Structures are given as C-alpha cells and as structure tokens.
Coordinates of N, CA and C in Angstrom, one line a residue:
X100 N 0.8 -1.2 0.0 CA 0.0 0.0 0.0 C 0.9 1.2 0.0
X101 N 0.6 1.9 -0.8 CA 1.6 3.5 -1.3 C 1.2 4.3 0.3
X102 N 1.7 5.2 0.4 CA 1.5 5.8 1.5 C 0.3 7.2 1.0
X103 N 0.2 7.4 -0.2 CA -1.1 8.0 -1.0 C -2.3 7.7 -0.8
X104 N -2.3 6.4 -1.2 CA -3.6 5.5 -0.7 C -3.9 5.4 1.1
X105 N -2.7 5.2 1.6 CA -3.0 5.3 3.5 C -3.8 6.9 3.7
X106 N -3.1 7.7 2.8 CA -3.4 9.1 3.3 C -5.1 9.1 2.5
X107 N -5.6 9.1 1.6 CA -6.4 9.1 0.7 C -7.5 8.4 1.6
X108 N -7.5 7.3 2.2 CA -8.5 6.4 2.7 C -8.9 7.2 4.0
X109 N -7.5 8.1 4.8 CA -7.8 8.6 6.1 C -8.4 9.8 5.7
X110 N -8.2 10.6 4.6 CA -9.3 11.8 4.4 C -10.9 11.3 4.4
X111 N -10.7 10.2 3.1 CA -12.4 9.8 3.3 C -13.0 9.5 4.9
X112 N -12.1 8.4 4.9 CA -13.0 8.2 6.3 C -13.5 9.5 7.4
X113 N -12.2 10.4 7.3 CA -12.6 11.5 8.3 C -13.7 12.2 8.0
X114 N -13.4 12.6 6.4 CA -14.7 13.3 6.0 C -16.3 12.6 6.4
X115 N -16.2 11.1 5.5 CA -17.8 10.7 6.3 C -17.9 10.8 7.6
X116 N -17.0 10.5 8.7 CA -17.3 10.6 9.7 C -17.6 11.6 10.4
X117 N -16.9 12.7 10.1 CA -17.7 14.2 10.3 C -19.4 14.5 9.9
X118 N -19.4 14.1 8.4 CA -20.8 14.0 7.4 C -21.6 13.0 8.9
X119 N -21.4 12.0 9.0 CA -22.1 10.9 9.8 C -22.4 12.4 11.8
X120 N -21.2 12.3 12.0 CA -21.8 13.5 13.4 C -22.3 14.7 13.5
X121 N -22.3 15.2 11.7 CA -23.4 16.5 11.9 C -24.5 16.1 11.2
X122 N -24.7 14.7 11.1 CA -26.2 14.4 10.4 C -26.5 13.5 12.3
X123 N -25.9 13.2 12.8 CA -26.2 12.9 14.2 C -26.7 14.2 15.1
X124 N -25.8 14.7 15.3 CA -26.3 16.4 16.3 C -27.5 17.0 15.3
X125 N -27.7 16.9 14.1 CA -29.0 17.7 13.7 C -30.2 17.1 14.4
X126 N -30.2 15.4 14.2 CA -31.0 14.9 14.5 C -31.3 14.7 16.0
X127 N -30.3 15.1 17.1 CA -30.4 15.7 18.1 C -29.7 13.8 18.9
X128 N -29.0 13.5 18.2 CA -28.7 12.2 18.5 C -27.2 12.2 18.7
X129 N -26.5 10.7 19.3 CA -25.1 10.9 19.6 C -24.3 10.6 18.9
X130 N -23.4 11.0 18.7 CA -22.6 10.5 17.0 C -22.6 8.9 16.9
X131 N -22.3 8.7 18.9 CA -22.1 6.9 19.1 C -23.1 6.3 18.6
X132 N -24.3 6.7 18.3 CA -25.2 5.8 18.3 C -25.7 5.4 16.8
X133 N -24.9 6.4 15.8 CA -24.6 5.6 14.8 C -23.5 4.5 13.9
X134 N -23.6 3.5 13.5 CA -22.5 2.9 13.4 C -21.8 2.7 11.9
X135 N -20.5 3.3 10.9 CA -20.2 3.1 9.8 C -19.2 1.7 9.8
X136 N -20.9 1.0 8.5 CA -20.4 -0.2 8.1 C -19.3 0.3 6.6
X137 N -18.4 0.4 6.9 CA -17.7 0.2 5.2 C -17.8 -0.7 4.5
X138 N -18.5 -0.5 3.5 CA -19.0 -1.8 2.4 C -18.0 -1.7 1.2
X139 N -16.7 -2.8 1.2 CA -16.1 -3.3 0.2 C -15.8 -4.1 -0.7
X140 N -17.0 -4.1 -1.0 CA -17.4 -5.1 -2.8 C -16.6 -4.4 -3.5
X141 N -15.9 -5.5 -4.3 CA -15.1 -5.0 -5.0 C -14.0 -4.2 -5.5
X142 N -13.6 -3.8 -4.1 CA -12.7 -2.5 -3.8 C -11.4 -3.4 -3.8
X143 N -10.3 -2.9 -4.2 CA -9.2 -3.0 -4.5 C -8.7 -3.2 -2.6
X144 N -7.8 -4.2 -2.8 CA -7.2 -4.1 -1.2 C -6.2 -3.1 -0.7
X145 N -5.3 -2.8 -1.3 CA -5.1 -1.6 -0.9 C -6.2 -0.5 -0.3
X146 N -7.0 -0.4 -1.1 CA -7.8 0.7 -0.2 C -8.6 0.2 1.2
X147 N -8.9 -1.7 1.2 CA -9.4 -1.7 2.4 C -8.0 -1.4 3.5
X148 N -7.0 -2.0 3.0 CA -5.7 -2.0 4.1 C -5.9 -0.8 4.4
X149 N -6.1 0.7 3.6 CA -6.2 1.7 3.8 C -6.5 2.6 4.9
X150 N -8.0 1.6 5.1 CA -9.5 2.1 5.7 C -8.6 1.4 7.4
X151 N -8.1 0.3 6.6 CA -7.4 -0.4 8.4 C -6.6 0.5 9.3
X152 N -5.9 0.8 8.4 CA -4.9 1.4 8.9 C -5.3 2.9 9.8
X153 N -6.7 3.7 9.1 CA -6.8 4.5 9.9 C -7.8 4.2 10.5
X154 N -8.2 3.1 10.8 CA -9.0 3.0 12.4 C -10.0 2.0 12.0
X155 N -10.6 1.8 11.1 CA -12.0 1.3 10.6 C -12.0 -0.3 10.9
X156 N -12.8 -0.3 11.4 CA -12.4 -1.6 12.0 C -14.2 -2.8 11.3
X157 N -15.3 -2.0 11.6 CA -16.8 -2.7 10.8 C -16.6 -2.4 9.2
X158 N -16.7 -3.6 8.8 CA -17.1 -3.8 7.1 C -17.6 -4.5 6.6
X159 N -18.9 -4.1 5.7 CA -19.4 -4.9 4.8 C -19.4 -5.9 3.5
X160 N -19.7 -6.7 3.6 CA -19.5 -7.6 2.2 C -20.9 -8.0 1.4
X161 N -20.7 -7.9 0.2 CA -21.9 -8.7 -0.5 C -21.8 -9.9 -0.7
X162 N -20.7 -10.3 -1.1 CA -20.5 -11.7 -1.6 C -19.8 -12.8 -0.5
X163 N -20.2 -14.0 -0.3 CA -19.5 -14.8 0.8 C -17.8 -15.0 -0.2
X164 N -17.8 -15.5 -1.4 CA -17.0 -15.7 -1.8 C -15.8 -15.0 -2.2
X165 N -16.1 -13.8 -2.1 CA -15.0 -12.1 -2.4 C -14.5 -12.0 -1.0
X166 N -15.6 -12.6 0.3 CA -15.1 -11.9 1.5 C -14.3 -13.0 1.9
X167 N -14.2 -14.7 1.4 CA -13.6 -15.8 1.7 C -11.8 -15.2 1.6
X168 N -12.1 -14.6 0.6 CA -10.4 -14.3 -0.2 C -9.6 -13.6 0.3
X169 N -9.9 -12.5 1.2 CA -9.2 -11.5 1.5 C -9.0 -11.1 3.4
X170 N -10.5 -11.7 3.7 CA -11.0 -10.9 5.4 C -9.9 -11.9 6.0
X171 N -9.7 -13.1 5.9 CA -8.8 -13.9 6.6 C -7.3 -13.8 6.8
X172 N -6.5 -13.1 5.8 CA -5.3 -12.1 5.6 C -5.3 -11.3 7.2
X173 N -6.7 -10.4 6.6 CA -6.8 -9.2 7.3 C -7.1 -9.7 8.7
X174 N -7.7 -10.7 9.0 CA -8.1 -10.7 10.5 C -6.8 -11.1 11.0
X175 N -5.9 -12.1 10.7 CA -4.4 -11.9 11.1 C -3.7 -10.7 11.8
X176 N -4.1 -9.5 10.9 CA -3.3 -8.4 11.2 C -4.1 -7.6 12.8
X177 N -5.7 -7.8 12.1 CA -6.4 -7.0 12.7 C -7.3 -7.7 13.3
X178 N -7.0 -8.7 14.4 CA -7.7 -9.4 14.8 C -9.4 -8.8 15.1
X179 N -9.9 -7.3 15.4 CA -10.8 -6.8 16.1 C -11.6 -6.2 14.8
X180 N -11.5 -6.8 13.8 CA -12.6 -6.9 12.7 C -14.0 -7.6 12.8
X181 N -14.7 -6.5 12.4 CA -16.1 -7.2 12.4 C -17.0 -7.3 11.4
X182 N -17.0 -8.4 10.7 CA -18.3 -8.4 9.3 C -19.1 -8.5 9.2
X183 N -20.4 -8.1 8.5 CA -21.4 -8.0 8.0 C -22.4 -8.6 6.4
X184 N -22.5 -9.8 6.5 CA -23.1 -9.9 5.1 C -24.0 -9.3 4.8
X185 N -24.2 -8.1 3.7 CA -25.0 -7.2 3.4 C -25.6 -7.2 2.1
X186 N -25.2 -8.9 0.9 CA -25.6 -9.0 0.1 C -26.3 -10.4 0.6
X187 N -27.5 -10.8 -0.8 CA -28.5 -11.5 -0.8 C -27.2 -13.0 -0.6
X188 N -27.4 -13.8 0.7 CA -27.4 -15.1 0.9 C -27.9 -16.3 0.6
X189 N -27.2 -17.5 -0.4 CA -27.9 -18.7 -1.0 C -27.8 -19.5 0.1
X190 N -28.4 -20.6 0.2 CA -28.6 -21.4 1.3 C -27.3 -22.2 1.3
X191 N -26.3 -22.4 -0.3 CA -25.6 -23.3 0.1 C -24.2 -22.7 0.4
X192 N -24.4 -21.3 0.9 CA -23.0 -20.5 1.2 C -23.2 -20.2 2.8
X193 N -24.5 -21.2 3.3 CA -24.1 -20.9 4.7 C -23.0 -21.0 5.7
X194 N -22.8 -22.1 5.1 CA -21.8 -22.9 6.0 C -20.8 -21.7 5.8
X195 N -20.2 -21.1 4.6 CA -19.2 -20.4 5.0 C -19.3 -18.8 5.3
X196 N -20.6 -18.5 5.4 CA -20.9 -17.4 6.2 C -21.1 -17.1 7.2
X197 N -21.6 -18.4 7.8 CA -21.4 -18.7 9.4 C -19.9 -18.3 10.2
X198 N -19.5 -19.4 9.2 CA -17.8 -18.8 9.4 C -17.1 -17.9 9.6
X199 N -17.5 -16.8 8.2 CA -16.5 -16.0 8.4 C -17.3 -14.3 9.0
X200 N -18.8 -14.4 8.9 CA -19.3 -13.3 9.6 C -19.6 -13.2 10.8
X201 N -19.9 -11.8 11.4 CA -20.6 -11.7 12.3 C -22.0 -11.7 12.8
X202 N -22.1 -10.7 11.6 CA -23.6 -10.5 11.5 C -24.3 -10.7 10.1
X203 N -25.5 -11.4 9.8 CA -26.3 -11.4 8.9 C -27.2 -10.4 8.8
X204 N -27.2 -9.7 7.7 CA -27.9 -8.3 7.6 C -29.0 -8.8 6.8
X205 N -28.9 -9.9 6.1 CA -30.0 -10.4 4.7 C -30.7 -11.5 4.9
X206 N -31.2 -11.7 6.3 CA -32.4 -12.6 6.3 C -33.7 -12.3 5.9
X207 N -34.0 -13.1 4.7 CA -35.4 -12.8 4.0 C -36.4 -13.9 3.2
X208 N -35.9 -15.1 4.1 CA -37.2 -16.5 3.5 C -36.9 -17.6 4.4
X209 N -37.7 -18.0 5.2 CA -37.8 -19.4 5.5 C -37.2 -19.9 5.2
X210 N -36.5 -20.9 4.4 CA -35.6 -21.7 3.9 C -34.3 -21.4 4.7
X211 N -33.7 -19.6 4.0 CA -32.9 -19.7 4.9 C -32.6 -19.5 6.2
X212 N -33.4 -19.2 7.1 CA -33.4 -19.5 8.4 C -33.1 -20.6 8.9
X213 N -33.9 -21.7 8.6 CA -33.9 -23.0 8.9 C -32.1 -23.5 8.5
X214 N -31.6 -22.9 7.1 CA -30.5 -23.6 7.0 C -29.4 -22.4 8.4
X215 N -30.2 -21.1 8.4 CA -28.8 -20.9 9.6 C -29.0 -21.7 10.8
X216 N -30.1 -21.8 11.2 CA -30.1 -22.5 12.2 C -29.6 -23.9 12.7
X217 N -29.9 -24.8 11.7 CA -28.5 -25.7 11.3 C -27.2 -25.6 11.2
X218 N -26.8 -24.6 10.8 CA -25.1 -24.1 10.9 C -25.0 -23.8 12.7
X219 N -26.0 -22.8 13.0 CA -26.0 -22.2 14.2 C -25.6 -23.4 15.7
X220 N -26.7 -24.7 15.3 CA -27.0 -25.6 16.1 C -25.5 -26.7 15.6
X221 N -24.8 -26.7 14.8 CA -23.7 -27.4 14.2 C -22.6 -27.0 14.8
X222 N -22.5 -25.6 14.9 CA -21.0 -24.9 15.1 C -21.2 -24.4 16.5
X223 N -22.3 -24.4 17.1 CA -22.3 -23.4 18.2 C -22.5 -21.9 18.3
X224 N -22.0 -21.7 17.5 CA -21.9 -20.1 16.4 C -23.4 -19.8 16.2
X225 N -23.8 -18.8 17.2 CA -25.3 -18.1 17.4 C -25.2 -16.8 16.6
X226 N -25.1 -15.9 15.4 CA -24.9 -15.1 14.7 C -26.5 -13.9 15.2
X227 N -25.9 -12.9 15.2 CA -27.3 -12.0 15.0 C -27.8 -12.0 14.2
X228 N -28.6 -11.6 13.2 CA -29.6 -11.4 12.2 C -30.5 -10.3 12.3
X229 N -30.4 -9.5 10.9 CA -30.9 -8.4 10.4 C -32.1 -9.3 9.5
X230 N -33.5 -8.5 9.6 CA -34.0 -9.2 8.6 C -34.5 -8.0 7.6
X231 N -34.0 -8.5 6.6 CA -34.1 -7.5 4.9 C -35.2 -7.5 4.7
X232 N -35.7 -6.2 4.6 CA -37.7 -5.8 4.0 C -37.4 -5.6 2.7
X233 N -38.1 -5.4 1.8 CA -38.2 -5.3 0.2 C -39.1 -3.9 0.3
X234 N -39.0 -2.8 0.8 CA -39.9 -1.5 0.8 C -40.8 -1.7 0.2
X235 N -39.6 -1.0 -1.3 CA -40.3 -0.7 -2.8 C -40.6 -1.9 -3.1
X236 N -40.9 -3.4 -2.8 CA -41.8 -4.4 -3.0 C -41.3 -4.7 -4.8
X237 N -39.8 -4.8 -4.7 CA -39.5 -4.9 -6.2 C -39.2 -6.4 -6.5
X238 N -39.6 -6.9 -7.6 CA -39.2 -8.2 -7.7 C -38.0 -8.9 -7.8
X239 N -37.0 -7.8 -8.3 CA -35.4 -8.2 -8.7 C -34.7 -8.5 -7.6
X240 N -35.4 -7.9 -6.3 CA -34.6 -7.4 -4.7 C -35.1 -8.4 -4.2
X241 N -34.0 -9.3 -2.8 CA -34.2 -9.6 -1.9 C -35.1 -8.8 -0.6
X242 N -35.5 -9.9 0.0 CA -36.6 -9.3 1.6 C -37.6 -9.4 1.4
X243 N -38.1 -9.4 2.8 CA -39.5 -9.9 2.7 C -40.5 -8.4 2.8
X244 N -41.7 -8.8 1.8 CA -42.1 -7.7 1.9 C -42.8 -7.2 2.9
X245 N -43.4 -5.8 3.0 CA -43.7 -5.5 4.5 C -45.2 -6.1 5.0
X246 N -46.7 -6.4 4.2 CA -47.3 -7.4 4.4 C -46.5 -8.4 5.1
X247 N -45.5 -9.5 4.9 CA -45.1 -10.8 5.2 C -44.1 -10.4 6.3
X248 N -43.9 -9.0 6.2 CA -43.1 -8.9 8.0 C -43.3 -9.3 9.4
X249 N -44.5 -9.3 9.8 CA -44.9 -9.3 10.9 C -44.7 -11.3 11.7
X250 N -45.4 -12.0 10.0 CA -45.4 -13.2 10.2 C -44.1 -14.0 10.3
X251 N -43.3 -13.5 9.4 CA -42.1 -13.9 9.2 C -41.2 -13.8 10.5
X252 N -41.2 -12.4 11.4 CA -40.4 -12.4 12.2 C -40.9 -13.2 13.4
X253 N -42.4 -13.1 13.8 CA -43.2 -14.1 14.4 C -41.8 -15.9 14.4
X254 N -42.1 -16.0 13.0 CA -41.5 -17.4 12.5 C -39.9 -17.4 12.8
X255 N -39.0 -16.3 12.5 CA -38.5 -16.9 13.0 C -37.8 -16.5 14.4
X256 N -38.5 -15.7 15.5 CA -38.5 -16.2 17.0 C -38.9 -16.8 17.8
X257 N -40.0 -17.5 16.9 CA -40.4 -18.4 17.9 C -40.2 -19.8 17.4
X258 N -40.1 -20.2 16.4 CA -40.0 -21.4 15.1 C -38.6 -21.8 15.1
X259 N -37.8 -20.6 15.1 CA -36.4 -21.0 14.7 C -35.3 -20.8 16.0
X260 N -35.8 -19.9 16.4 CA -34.8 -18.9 17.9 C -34.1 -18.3 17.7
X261 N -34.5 -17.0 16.7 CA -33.1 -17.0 15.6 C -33.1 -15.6 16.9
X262 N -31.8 -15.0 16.7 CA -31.3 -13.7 17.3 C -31.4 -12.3 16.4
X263 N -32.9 -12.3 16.0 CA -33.3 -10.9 15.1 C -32.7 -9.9 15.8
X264 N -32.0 -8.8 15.7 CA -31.3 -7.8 16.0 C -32.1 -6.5 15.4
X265 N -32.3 -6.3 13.9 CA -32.8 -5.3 13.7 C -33.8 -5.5 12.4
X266 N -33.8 -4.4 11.3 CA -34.0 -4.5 10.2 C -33.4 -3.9 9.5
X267 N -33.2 -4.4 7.8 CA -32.6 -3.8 6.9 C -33.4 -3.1 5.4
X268 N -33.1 -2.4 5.1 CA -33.5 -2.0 3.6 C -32.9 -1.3 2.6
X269 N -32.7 -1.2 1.5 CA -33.0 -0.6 0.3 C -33.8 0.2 -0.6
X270 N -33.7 1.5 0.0 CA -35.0 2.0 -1.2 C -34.8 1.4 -2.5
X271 N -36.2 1.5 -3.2 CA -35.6 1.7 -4.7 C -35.1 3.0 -5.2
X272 N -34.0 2.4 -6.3 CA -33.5 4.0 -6.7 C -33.9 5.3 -7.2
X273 N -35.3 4.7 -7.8 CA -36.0 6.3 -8.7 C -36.4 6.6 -7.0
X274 N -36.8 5.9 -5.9 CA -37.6 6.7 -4.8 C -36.9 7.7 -3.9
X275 N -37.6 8.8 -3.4 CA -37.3 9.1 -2.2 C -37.2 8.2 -0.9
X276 N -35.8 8.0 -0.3 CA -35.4 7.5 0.7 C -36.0 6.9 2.1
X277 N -36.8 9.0 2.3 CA -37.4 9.4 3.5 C -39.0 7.9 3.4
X278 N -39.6 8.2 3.0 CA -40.5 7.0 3.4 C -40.1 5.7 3.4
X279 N -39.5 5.3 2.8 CA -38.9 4.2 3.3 C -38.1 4.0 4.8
X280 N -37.5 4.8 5.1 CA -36.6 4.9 6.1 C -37.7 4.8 7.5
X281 N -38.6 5.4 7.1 CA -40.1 6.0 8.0 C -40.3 4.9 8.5
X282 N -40.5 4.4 7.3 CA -41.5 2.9 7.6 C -40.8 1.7 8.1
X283 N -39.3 1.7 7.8 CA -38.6 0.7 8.6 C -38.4 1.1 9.9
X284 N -38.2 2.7 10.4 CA -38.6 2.5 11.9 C -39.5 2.6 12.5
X285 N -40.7 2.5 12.3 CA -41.9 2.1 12.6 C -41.8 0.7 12.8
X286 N -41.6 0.0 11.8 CA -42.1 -1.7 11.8 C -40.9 -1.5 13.2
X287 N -40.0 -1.5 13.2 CA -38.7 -1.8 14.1 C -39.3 -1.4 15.1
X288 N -40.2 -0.4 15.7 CA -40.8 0.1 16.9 C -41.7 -0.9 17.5
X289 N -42.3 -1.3 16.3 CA -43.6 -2.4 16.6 C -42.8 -3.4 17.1
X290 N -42.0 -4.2 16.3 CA -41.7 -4.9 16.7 C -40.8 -5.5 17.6
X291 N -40.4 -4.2 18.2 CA -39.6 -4.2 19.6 C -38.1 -4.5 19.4
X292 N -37.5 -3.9 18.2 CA -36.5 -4.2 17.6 C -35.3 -3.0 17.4
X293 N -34.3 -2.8 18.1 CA -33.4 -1.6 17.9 C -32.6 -1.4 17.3
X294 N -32.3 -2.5 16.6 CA -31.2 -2.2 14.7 C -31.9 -1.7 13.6
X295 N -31.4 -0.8 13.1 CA -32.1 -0.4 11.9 C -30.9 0.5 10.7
X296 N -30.4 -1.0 10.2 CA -29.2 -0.6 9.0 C -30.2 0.2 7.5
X297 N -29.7 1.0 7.6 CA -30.3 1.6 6.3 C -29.6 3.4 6.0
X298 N -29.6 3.3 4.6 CA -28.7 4.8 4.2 C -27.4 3.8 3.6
X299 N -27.3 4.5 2.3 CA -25.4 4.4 1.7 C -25.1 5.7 1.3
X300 N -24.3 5.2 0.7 CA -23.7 7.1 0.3 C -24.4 8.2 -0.2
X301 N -25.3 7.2 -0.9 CA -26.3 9.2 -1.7 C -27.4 9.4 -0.5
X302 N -27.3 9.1 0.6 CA -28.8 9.2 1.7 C -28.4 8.8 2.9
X303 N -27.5 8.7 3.5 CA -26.8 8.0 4.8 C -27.6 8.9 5.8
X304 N -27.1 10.1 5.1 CA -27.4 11.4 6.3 C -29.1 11.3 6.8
X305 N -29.8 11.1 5.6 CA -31.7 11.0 5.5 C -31.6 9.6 6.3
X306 N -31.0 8.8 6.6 CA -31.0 7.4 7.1 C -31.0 8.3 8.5
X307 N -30.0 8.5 9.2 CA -29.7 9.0 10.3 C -30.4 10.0 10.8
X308 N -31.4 10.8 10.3 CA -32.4 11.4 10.5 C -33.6 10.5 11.0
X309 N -33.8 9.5 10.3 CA -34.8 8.5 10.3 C -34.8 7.7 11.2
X310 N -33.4 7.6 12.3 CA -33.0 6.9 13.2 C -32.0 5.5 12.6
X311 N -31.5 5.7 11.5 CA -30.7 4.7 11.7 C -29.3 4.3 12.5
X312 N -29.3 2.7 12.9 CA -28.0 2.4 13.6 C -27.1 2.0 13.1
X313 N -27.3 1.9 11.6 CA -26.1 1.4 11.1 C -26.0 2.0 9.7
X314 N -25.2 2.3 9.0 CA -24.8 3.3 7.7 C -24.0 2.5 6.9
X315 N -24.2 1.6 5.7 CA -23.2 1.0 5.2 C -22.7 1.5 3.8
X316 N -21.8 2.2 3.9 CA -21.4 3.0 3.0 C -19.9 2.5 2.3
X317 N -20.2 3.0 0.4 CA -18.8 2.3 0.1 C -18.3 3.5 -0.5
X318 N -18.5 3.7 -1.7 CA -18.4 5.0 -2.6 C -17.2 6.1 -1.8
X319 N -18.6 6.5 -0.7 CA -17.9 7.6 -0.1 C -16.5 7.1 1.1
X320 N -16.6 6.1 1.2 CA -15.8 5.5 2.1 C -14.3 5.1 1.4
X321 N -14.6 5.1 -0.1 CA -13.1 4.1 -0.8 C -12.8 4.7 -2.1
X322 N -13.8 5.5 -2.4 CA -14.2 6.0 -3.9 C -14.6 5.1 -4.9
X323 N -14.7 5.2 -6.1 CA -15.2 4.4 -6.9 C -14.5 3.2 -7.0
X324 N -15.7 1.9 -7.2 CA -14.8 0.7 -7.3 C -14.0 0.6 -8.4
X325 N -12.9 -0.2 -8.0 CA -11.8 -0.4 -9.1 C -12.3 -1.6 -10.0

C-alpha cells in the first residue's frame, strides 16, 4: 500500500465521519449511536488496508466468496474486525458465512433461516440477524415484503430462535429515501427491535435522521470501485 492510498482512505474516512456527526447532532442524537459499516465489494485491497490502517475496523460484504479471499489475511493483522453480510445469501453458502461473519444483515425467507439454524446448532456459532424488508416491494430485490413482516419475524422467534437484532432495507433507486426509512422505523418500533441498518452514500445522512444504527457506506468511504 503506497502511503497515498493510506493518506487518501484517512481523508475519506474523516470526511464521512464528520458528514455521519453532523447528520447525528442535527437529528439531536449521539454520534455513538450511529455505526459506519464500510461496504467493500469490490474494492481493490489496498484501499481496504487503507481504511485499516486508519481505524476502521466494521465492514461490509456482499458476496460470501470475495469476503472468503481477503477478510482472513486481514483478520491476522487486525484481529478486532467485524463483518457483515450485506448481500442476498444462497442457502448453500451458509456454512461459509457462518464462518466468516458476524452479522447477517440479509435474512429474507424461511428456507434460509432453517439452513442458519442448522449451521448455528452445528458450530455453536449463534450469529445475530438483520431481517431484509423489500420497501419498494420490487421483484429483482431480496426481503420480505412488509405485508409478510410481521409473520415472518413471528416465524423466525419463535419457530427457529433466531437472534433478530434489527431491520434492513434498500430503497428503490428512482424513490425518495425518506418514506422508506419511516417505515422501517416504525415496523422496528412495533416490533420491539433496535437495529435499523439503512442509508449508503447518496442518503446515509436522511438514514440517520430517520433513526438509523447502522450506515453502510462504500463510494464515499473508498471512492469508486476499481
């Protein structure tokens, strides 16, 4: 890693994390109480080493098999790493997601519950769980839509024992943010649930207005993927 790139990763990060405590103090909240996941799909390693080196220690992944290749290097160095799978999960990549994450951000069907809980009851390895809503109710997108919320989560705490933590979403892109963000903390209110990952780079700040806990941001965190 050039010492360009070390310096380059510590501006971004400072900058979001400024951006992240004056969209906190607006909203009359504590900087702590929001958390930046850095999401590096695809990002060149150098720039995560980057993000390491100046403090960053939560990051997100989409893919089990991009995160297989690189986190395990890094957790060597930086034992006090924490992951997040934040892309759609197949049932037959549990086993190694179990593995290598901490948290599942993309619970969104029966099936796979039942297969984490099998990993869960195999390894000992009790993972938390985000469960992914589908807002904008789009077909292309993972999560369950918000009709099938209530049941679903029903299913899996009492069905499965899974350790739901919060909720996740994605607006869709032509929408405004703000209603969606609304309505995932609402459902999260109802349902007695205090995680609520949502916001990336073009809306983090409208996330954290809305009460989000977690901000997974890549763009602005590493620049454009390489």
């Amino acid at each position: 890693m050039t010492r360009s790139e070390a310096g380059d990763a510590a501006a971004r990060l400072a900058a979001v994390r400024a951006r992240i405590a004056g969209a906190a103090a607006a909203a009359g909240r504590e900087t702590a109480s929001v958390q930046l996941v850095a999401v590096s799909k695809l990002q060149p390693e150098a720039r995560i080493a980057g993000a390491l080196e100046a403090g960053q220690r939560l990051f997100g992944e989409n893919r089990v098999q991009e995160a297989e290749g690189r986190w395990p290097a890094f957790r060597e160095r930086y034992p006090d790493i924490a992951l997040r799978l934040v892309g759609r999960l197949q049932t037959n990549k549990v086993r190694a997601a179990v593995q290598l994450f901490d948290t599942i951000e993309t619970l969104d069907r029966p099936r796979l519950a039942a297969a984490l809980v099998r990993e869960f009851e195999r390894t000992g390895r009790l993972l938390p769980c985000f469960v992914q809503v589908n807002t904008g109710e789009e077909p292309q997108k993972g999560g369950v839509t918000p009709a099938a919320l209530g049941s679903f989560l029903d299913k899996c705490r009492t069905e499965y024992g899974l350790d739901v933590a919060g909720l996740m979403c994605i607006p869709p892109a032509g929408d405004l943010p703000g209603p969606h963000f609304a309505f995932l903390r609402e459902a999260a209110r109802r349902h007695g649930l205090a995680g609520l990952s949502m916001g990336m780079s073009v809306d983090f700040e409208t996330a954290i207005r809305f009460g989000a806990t977690h901000v997974r941001i890549g763009t602005a965190v590493f620049g454009a993927r390489g």
